[in-house]
Coordinates of C-alpha atoms and ligand atoms in Angstrom, one line a residue:
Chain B
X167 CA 63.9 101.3 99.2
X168 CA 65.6 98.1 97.9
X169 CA 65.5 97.6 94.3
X170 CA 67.4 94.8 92.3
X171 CA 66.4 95.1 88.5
X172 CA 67.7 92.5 86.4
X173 CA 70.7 91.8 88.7
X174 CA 73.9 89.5 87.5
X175 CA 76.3 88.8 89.9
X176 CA 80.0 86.9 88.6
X177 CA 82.6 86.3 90.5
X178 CA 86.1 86.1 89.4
X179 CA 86.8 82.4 90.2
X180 CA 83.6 80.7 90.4
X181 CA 80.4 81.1 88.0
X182 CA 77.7 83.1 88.3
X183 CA 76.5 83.5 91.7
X184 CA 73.4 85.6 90.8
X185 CA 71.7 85.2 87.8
X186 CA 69.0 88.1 86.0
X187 CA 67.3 88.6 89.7
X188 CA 65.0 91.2 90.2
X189 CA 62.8 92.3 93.0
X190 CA 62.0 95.2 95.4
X191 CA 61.5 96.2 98.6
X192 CA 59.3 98.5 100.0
X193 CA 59.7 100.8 102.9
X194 CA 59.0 98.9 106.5
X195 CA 58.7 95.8 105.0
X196 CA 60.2 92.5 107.0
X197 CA 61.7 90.0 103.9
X198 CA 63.4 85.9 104.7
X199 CA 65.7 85.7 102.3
X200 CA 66.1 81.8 101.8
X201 CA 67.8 79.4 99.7
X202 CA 70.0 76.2 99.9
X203 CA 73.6 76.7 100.9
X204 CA 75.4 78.7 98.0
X205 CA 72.4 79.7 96.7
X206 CA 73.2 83.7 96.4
X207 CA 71.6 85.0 99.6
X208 CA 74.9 86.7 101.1
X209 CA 75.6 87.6 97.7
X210 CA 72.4 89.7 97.5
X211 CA 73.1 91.5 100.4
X212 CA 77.1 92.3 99.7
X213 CA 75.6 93.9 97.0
X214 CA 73.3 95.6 98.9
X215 CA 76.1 97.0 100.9
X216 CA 78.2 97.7 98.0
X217 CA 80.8 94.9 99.0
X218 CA 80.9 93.4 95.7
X219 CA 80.6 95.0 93.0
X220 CA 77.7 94.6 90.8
X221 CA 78.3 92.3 87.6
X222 CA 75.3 93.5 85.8
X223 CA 71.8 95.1 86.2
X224 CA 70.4 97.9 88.4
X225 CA 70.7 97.8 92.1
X226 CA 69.1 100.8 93.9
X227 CA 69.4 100.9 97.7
X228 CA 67.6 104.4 99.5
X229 CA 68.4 106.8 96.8
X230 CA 71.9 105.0 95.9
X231 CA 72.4 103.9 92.2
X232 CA 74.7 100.9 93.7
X233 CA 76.3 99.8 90.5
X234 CA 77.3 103.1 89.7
X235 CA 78.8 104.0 93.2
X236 CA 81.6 105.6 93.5
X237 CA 84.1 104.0 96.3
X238 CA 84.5 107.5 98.4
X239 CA 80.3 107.4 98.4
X240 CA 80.3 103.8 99.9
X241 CA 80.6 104.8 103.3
X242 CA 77.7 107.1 102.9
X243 CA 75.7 104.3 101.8
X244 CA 76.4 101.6 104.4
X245 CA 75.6 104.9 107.4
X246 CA 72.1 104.4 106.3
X247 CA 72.1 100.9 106.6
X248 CA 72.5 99.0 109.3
X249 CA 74.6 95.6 108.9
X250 CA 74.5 92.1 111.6
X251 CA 76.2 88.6 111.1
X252 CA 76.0 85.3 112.1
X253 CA 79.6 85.7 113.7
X254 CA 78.8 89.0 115.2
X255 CA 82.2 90.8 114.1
X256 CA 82.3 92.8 117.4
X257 CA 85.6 94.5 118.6
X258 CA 86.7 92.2 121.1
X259 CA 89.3 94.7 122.8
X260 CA 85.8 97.2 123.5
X261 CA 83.3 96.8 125.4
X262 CA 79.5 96.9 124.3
X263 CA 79.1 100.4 124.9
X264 CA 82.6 101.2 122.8
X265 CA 81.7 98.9 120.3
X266 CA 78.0 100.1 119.7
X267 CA 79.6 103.9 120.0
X268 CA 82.4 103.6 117.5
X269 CA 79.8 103.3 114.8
X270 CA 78.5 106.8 115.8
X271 CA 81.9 108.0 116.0
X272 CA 82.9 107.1 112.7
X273 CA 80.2 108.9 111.4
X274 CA 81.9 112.1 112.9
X275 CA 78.6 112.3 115.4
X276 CA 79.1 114.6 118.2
X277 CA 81.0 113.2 121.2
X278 CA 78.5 114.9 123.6
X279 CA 75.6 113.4 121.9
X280 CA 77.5 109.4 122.6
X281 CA 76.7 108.6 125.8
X282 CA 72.9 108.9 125.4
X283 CA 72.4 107.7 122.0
X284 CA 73.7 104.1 122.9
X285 CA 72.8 103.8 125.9
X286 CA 68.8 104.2 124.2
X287 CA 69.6 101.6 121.9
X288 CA 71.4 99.6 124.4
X289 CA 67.9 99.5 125.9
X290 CA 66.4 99.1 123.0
X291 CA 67.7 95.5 122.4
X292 CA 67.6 94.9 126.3
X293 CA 71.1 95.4 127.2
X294 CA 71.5 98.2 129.3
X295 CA 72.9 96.3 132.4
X296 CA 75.5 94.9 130.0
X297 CA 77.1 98.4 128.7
X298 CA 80.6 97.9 130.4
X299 CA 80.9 94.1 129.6
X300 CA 83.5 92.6 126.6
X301 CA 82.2 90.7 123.7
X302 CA 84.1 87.5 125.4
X303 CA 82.5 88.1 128.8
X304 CA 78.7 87.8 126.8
X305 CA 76.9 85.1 125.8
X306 CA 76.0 84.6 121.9
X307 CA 72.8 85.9 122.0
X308 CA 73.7 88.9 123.9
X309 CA 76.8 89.5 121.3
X310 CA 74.5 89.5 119.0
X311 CA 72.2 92.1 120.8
X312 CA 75.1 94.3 120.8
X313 CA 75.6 93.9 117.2
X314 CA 71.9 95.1 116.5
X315 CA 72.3 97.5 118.8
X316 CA 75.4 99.1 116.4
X317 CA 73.4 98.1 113.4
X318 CA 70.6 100.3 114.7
X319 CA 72.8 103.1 116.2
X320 CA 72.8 105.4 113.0
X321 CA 68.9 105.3 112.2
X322 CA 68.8 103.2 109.1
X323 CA 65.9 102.6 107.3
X324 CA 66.9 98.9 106.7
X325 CA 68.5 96.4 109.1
X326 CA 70.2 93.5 106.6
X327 CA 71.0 90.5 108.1
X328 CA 72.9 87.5 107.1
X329 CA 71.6 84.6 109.6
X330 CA 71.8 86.3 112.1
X331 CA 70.5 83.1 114.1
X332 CA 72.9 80.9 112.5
X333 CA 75.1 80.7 115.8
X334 CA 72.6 80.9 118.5
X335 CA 70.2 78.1 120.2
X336 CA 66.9 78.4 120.1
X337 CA 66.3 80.4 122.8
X338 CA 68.6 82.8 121.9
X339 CA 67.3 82.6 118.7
X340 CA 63.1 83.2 119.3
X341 CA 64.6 86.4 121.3
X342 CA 66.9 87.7 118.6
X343 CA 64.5 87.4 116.2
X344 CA 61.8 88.6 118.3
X345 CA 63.8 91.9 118.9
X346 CA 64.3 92.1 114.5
X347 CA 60.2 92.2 114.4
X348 CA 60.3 94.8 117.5
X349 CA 62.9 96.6 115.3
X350 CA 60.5 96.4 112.1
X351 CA 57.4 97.0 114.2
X352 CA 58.5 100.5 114.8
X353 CA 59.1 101.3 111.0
X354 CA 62.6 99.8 109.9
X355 CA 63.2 97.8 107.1
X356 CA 64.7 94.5 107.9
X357 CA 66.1 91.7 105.4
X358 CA 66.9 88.6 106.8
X359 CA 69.0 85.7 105.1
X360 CA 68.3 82.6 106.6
X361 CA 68.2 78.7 106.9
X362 CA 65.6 78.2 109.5
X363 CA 62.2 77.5 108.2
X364 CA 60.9 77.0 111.2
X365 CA 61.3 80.9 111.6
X366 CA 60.0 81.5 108.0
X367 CA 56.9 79.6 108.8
X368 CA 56.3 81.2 112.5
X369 CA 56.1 85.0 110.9
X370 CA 53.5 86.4 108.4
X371 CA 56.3 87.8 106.5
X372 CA 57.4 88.0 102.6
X373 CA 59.7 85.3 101.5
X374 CA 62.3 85.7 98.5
X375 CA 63.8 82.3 98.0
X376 CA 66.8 81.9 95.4
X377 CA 68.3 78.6 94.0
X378 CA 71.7 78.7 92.5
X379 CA 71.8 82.4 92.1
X380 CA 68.4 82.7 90.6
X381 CA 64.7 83.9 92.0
X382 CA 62.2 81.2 92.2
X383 CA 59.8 82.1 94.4
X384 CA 58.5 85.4 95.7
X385 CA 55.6 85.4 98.4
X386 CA 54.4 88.4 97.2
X387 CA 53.8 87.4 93.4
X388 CA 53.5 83.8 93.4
X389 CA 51.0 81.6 94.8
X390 CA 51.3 80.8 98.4
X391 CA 54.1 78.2 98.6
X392 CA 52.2 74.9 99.3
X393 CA 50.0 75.0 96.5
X394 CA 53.1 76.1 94.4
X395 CA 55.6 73.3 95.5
X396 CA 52.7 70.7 94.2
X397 CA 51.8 71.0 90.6
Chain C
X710 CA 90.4 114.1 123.2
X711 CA 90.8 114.2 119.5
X712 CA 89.5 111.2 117.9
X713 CA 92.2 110.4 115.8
X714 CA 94.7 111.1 118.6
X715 CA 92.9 108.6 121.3
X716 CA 92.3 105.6 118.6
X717 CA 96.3 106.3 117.8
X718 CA 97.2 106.3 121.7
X719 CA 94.7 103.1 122.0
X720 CA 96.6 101.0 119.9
X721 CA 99.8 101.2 121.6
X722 CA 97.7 100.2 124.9
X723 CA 96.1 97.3 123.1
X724 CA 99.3 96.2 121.4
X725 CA 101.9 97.4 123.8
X726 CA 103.8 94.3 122.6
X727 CA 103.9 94.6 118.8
X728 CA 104.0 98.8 119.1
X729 CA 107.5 98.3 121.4
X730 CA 109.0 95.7 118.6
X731 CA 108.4 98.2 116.2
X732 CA 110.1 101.5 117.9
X733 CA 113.0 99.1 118.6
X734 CA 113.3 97.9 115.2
X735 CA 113.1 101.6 113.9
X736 CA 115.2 102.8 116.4
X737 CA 117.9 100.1 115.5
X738 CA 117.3 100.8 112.1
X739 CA 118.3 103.9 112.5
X740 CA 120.6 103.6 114.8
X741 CA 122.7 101.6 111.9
X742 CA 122.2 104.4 109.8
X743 CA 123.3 107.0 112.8
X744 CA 126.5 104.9 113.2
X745 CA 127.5 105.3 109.5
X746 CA 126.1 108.7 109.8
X747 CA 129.0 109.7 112.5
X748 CA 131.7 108.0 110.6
X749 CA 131.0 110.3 108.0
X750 CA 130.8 113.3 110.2
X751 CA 134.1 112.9 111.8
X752 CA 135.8 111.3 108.4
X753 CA 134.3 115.2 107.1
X754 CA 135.9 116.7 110.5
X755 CA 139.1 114.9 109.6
X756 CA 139.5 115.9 106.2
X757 CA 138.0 119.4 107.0
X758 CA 141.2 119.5 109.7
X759 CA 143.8 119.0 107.0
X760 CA 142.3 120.9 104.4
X761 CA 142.5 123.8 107.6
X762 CA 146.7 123.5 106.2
X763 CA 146.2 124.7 102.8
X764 CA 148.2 127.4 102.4
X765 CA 149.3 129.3 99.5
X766 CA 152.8 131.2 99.9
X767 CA 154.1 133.7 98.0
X768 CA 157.8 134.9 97.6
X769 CA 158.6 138.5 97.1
X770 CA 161.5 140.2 95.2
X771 CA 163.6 141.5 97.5
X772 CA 163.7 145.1 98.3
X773 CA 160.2 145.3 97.1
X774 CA 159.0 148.6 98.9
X775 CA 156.9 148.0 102.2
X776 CA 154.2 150.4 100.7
X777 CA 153.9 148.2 97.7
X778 CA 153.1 145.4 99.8
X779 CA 150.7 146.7 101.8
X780 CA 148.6 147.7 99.1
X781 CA 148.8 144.1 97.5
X782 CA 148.1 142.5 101.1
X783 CA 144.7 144.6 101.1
X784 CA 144.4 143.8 97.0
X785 CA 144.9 139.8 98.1
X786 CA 142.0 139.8 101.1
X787 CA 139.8 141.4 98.4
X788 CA 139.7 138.0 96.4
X789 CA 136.7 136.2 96.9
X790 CA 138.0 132.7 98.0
X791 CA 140.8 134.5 100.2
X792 CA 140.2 134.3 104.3
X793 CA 143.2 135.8 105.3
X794 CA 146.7 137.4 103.7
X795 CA 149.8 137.8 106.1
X796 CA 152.6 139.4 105.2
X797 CA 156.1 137.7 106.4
X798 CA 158.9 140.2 106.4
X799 CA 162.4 138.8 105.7
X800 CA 163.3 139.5 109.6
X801 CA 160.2 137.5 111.1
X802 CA 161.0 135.1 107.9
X803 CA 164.5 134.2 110.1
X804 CA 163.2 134.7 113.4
X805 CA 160.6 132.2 112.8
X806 CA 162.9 129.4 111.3
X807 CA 164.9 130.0 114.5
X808 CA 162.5 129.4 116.8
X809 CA 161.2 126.6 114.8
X810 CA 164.4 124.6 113.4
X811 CA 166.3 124.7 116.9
X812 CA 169.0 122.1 115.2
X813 CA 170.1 124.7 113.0
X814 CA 169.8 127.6 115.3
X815 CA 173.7 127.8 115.3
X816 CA 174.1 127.7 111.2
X817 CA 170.9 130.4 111.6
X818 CA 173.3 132.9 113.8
X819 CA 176.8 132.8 112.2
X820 CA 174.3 133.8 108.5
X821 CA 175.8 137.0 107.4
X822 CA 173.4 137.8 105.6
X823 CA 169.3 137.2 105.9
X824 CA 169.3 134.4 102.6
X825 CA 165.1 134.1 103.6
X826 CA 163.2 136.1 101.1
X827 CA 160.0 138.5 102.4
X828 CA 156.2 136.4 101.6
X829 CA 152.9 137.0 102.0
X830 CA 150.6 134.0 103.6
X831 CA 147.6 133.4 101.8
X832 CA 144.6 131.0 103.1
X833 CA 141.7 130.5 101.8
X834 CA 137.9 130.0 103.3
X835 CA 137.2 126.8 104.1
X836 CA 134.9 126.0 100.9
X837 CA 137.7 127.1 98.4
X838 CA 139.8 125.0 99.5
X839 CA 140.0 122.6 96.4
X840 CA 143.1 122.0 93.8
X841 CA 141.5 124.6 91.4
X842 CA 140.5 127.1 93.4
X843 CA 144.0 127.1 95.2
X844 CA 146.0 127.0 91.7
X845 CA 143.4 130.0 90.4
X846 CA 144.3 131.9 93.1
X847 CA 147.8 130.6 93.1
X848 CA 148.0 132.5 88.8
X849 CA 146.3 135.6 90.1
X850 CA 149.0 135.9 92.9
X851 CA 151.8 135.4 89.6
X852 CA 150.3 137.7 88.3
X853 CA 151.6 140.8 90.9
X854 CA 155.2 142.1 89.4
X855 CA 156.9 142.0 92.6
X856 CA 156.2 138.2 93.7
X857 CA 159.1 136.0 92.8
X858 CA 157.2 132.3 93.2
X859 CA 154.0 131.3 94.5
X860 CA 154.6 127.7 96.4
X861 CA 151.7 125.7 97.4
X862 CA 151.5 121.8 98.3
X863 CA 150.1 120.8 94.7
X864 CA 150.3 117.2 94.8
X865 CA 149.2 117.1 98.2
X866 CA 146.0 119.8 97.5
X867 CA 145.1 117.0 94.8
X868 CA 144.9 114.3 97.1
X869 CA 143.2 115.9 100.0
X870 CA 140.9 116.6 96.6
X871 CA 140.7 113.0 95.7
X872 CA 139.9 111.9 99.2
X873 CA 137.1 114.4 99.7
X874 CA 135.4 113.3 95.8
X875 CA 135.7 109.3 97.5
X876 CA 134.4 110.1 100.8
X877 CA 131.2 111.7 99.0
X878 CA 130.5 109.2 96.5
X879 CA 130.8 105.5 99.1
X880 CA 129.2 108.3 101.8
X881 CA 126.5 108.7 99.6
X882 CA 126.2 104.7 98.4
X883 CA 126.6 103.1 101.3
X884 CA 124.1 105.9 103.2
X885 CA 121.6 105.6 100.8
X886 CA 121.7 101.3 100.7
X887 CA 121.7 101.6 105.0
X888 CA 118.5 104.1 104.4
X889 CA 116.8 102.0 102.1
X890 CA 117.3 98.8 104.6
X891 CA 116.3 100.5 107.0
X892 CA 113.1 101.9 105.4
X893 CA 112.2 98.5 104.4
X894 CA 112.8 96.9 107.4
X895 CA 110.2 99.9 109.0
X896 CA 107.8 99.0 106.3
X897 CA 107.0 95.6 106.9
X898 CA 106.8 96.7 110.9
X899 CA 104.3 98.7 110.4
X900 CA 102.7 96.3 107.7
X901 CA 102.2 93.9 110.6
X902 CA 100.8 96.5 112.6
X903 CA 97.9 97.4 110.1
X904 CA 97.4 93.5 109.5
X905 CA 97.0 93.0 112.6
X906 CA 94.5 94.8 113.1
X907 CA 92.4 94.2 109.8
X908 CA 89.5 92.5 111.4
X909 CA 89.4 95.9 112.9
X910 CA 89.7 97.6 110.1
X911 CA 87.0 95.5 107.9
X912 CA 84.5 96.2 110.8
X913 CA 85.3 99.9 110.5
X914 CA 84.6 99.9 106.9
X915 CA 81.4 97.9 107.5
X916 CA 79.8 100.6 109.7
X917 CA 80.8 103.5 107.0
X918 CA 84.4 104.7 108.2
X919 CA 85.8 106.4 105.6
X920 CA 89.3 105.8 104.5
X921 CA 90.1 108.8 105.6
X922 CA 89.3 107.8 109.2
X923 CA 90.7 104.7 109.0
X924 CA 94.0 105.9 107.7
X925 CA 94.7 108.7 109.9
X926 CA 95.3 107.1 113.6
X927 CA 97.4 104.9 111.6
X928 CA 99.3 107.8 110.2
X929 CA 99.8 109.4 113.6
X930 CA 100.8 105.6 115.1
X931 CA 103.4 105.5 112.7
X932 CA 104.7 109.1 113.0
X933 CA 105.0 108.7 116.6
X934 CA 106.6 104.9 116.3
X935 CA 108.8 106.9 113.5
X936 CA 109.7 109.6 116.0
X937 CA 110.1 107.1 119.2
X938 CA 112.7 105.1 117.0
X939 CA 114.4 108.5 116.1
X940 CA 115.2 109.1 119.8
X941 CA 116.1 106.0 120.7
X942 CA 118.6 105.9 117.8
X943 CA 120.1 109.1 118.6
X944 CA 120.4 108.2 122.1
X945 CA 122.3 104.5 121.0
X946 CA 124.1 106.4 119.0
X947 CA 125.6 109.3 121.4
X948 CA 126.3 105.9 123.8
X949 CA 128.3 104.3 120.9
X950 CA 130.4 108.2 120.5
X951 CA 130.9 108.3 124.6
X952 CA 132.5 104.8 124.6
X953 CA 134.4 105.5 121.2
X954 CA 135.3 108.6 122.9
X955 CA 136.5 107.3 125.8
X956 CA 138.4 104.1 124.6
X957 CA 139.2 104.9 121.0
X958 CA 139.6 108.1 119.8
X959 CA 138.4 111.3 119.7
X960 CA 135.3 111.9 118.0
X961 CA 132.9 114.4 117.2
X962 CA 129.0 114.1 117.8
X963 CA 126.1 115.1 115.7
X964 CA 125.2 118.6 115.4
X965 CA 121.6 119.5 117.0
X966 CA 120.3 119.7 113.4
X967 CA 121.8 116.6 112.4
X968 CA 120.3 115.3 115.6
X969 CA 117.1 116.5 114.6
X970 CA 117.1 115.2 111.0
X971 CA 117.6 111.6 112.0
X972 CA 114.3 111.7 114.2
X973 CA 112.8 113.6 111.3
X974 CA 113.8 110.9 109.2
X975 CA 112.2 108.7 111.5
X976 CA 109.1 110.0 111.5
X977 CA 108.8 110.4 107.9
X978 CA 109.6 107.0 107.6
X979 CA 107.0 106.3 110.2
X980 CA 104.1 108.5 108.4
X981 CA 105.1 107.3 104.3
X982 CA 105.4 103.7 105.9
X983 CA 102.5 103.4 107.5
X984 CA 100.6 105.5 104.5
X985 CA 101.8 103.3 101.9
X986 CA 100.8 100.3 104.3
X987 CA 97.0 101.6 105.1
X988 CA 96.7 102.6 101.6
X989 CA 97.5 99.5 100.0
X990 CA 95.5 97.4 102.4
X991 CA 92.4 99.6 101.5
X992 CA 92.8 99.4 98.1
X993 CA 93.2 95.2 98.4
X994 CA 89.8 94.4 100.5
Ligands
ATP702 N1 84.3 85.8 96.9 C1 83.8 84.8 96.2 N2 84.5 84.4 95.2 C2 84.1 83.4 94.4 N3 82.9 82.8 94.6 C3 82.1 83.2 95.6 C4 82.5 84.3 96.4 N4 81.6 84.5 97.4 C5 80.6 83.6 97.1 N5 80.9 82.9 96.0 C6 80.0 81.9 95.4 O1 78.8 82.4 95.1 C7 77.8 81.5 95.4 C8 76.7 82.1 96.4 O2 77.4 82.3 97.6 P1 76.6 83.0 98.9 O3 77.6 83.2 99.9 O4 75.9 84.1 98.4 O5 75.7 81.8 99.3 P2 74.6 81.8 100.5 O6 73.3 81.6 99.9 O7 74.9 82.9 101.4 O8 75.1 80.4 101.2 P3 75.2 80.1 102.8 O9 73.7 79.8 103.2 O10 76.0 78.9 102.9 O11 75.7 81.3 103.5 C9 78.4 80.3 95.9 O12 78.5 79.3 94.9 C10 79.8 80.7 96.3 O13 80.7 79.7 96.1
MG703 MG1 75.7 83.2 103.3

């Protein structure tokens, strides 16, 4: 599904934000993605998405040979993924429905076929009532309920998602990231960069954790992390 | 409705402001270039008037025989660059300077004898009407045994050349510097327009828009803006001809076509601008 395979990563200004990382991802799985500040996390995931390009190494994402991507095959890539911030990057001049439909749209999806493909995943992240509303005229946690809801719009076979909690309280956040396990539960992907450990430690779920740009710990290789952490 | 047609329409509805400052600055844009577009027409007009007096006159022997002459007259409107070939007869020669020199009309009648020699009128069509073309014509007209002198305005035919060579080249300067502004001025218009609206843009991207897509509302926005500011500079400009018209001088108006080429120009400006715009945005992030 996801594979990195000795993966550098250098920006222009700046030094090396990944360094020789390597891992992969199987199919359904749920992965935290942790790490201090700066420590590569977005990174990862840009290249996931093909927004940077890749310094060095192998990155294979669904059948995509990322490194090697052509730039007219990028959007073919990021249709079968589905992408959420911390800052939500809704339209703000469209309402939830318009905003969760443009995705399908830009696909070229049918126009008939709109209407009832949102409105299921409308439902789906528990926002049905809310079709007509603006972005401005939601709460946070609901904004970010839409976003899902566009990230999960085409189908992908991985939701990425960069903090996704990072703006919300905690209320907002136990639901949002209730509705990611409800998302995985039924057979998608999902990759989660975050801060909260709290949330790492509630879930049964793999852990990747970098430190400046390299891979020190992987839940599913190395011993479980307290007996790890003391020597 | 089309896709690309309602996202287009959209962003005039969700930017009504910034869409209407950029018709209006096309359209005055334009309009600039329309201005110095119907000096030149009427400047063309003028010069196309006098140029209308080029005449080439030749003097016959006398007692050349009518039949002679009527053969050369048909000879004459053969040439190429020839319009028309009249022939003057020695009567109709006096009768004319009669009626036209009234001061003299009493030297005119006491004349014992008809001093005015017989001629034939030659003018050319209108796009041979150049110093060469007349003194070509002028040598074949020499050229007949029975014509005595050929007269034309030479010095004069070499001005109204001279006049027409300067009117091209500043017409073609100064119209091409007043283009120019004008398509930069349109550029960065519609440059505003697609940054303004790059959050929008990096969103599309992120939910796999191709560029394609994202290109071609922008393409259509931009015709339209393009065609918009075509009309409304074709409609400032008619209102600057009415009030020259009606307090200055006599003028002439643009031709349907040349109508039509302005808002082509407009909305060729609109579409290239706003390509050039999308495309280097998209190639930047
Ligand atoms: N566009 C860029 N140009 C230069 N350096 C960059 C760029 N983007 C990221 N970096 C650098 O790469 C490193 C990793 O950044 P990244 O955004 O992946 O960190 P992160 O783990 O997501 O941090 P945070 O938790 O704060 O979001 C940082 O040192 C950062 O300064
Ligand atoms: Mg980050």
């Amino acid at each position: 599904m996801i594979k990195f395979t000795n993966v550098f990563k250098a920006f222009p200004k700046g030094g090396l934000a990944l360094k020789d990382v390597s891992f992969h991802i199987a199919k359904g799985e749920f992965v935290f993605l942790t790490g201090h500040s700066g420590a590569g996390k977005s990174t990862v995931l840009k290249l996931v998405y093909a927004d940077e390009p890749v310094t060095s190494g192998e990155v294979r994402v669904s059948g995509f040979n990322v490194a090697e991507l052509r730039p007219r095959d990028v959007p073919m890539l990021r249709r079968r993924l589905g992408i959420v911030f911390q800052d939500f990057r809704l339209l703000e001049d469209r309402t939830a429905e318009e905003n969760v439909a443009f995705a399908l749209e830009v696909t070229g999806a049918r126009r008939s076929s709109l209407p009832a493909r949102v409105m299921r995943v409308l439902t789906q992240v528990g926002l049905a009532a809310k079709g007509q509303a603006y972005p401005r005229e939601l709460s946070g946690g609901e904004q970010q309920r839409v976003a899902i809801a566009r990230a999960l719009v085409n189908e992908p076979s991985v939701l990425l998602a960069d903090e996704p909690t990072g703006n919300l309280d905690e209320r907002a956040t136990r639901g949002v990231f209730q509705l990611l396990r409800d998302i995985n539960a039924s057979g998608t992907a999902v990759v989660m960069a975050t801060h909260d450990l709290d949330l790492v430690r509630q879930a049964p779920y793999r852990v990747i954790e970098l430190q400046e740009g390299a891979l020190v710990y992987d839940s599913s290789v190395d011993e479980p992390r307290d007996q790890a952490a003391t020597p | 409705m089309n896709l690309t047609i309602r996202e287009a329409l959209l962003a005039f509805r969700r930017a009504p402001l910034l869409s209407a400052l950029s018709v209006t600055t096309i359209a005055f844009s334009l309009f600039v270039v329309g201005l110095f577009g119907l000096v030149a027409v009427n400047l063309q007009d003028a010069l196309r008037g006098v140029a209308e007096r080029v005449e080439i006159v030749a003097y016959l022997l006398p007692g050349t025989p009518i039949e002679s002459i009527t053969l050369a007259e048909k000879d004459i409107e053969a040439f190429p660059e020839v319009q028309s070939a009249v022939y003057v007869s020695e009567d109709s020669a006096l009768a004319r300077a009669r009626a036209e020199l009234v001061e003299f009309r009493d030297v005119l009648q006491e004349l014992e004898r008809n001093p005015l020699p017989a001629s034939i009128e030659v003018r050319l069509k209108p796009r041979f009407r150049d110093a060469e073309h007349v003194n070509d014509v002028a040598e074949r007209l020499r050229g007949f045994g029975f014509v005595d002198d050929v007269r034309f305005g030479r010095d004069w035919v070499e001005k109204l050349d001279r006049l027409r060579q300067i009117a091209a080249a500043v017409g073609l300067v100064v119209g091409a510097a007043f283009a120019v502004v004008a398509i930069i001025i349109i550029g960065t218009t519609i440059r505003m327009a697609v940054l303004q609206r790059s959050r929008e843009i990096a969103i599309m991207r992120l939910v796999g828009a191709t560029n394609d897509f994202i290109r071609r509302p922008f393409l259509l926005q931009g015709a339209i803006k393009g065609m918009l500011g075509g009309l409304v500079a074709v409609g400032l400009s008619y209102a600057a001809y009415s009030l020259i018209n009606r307090w200055l001088i006599q003028a002439a108006f643009f031709s349907h076509a040349q109508a039509l080429a302005i808002v082509g120009f407009g909305t060729l400006i609109g579409l290239f601008g706003s390509a050039a715009s999308v495309g280097r945005h998209l190639r930047r992030v």
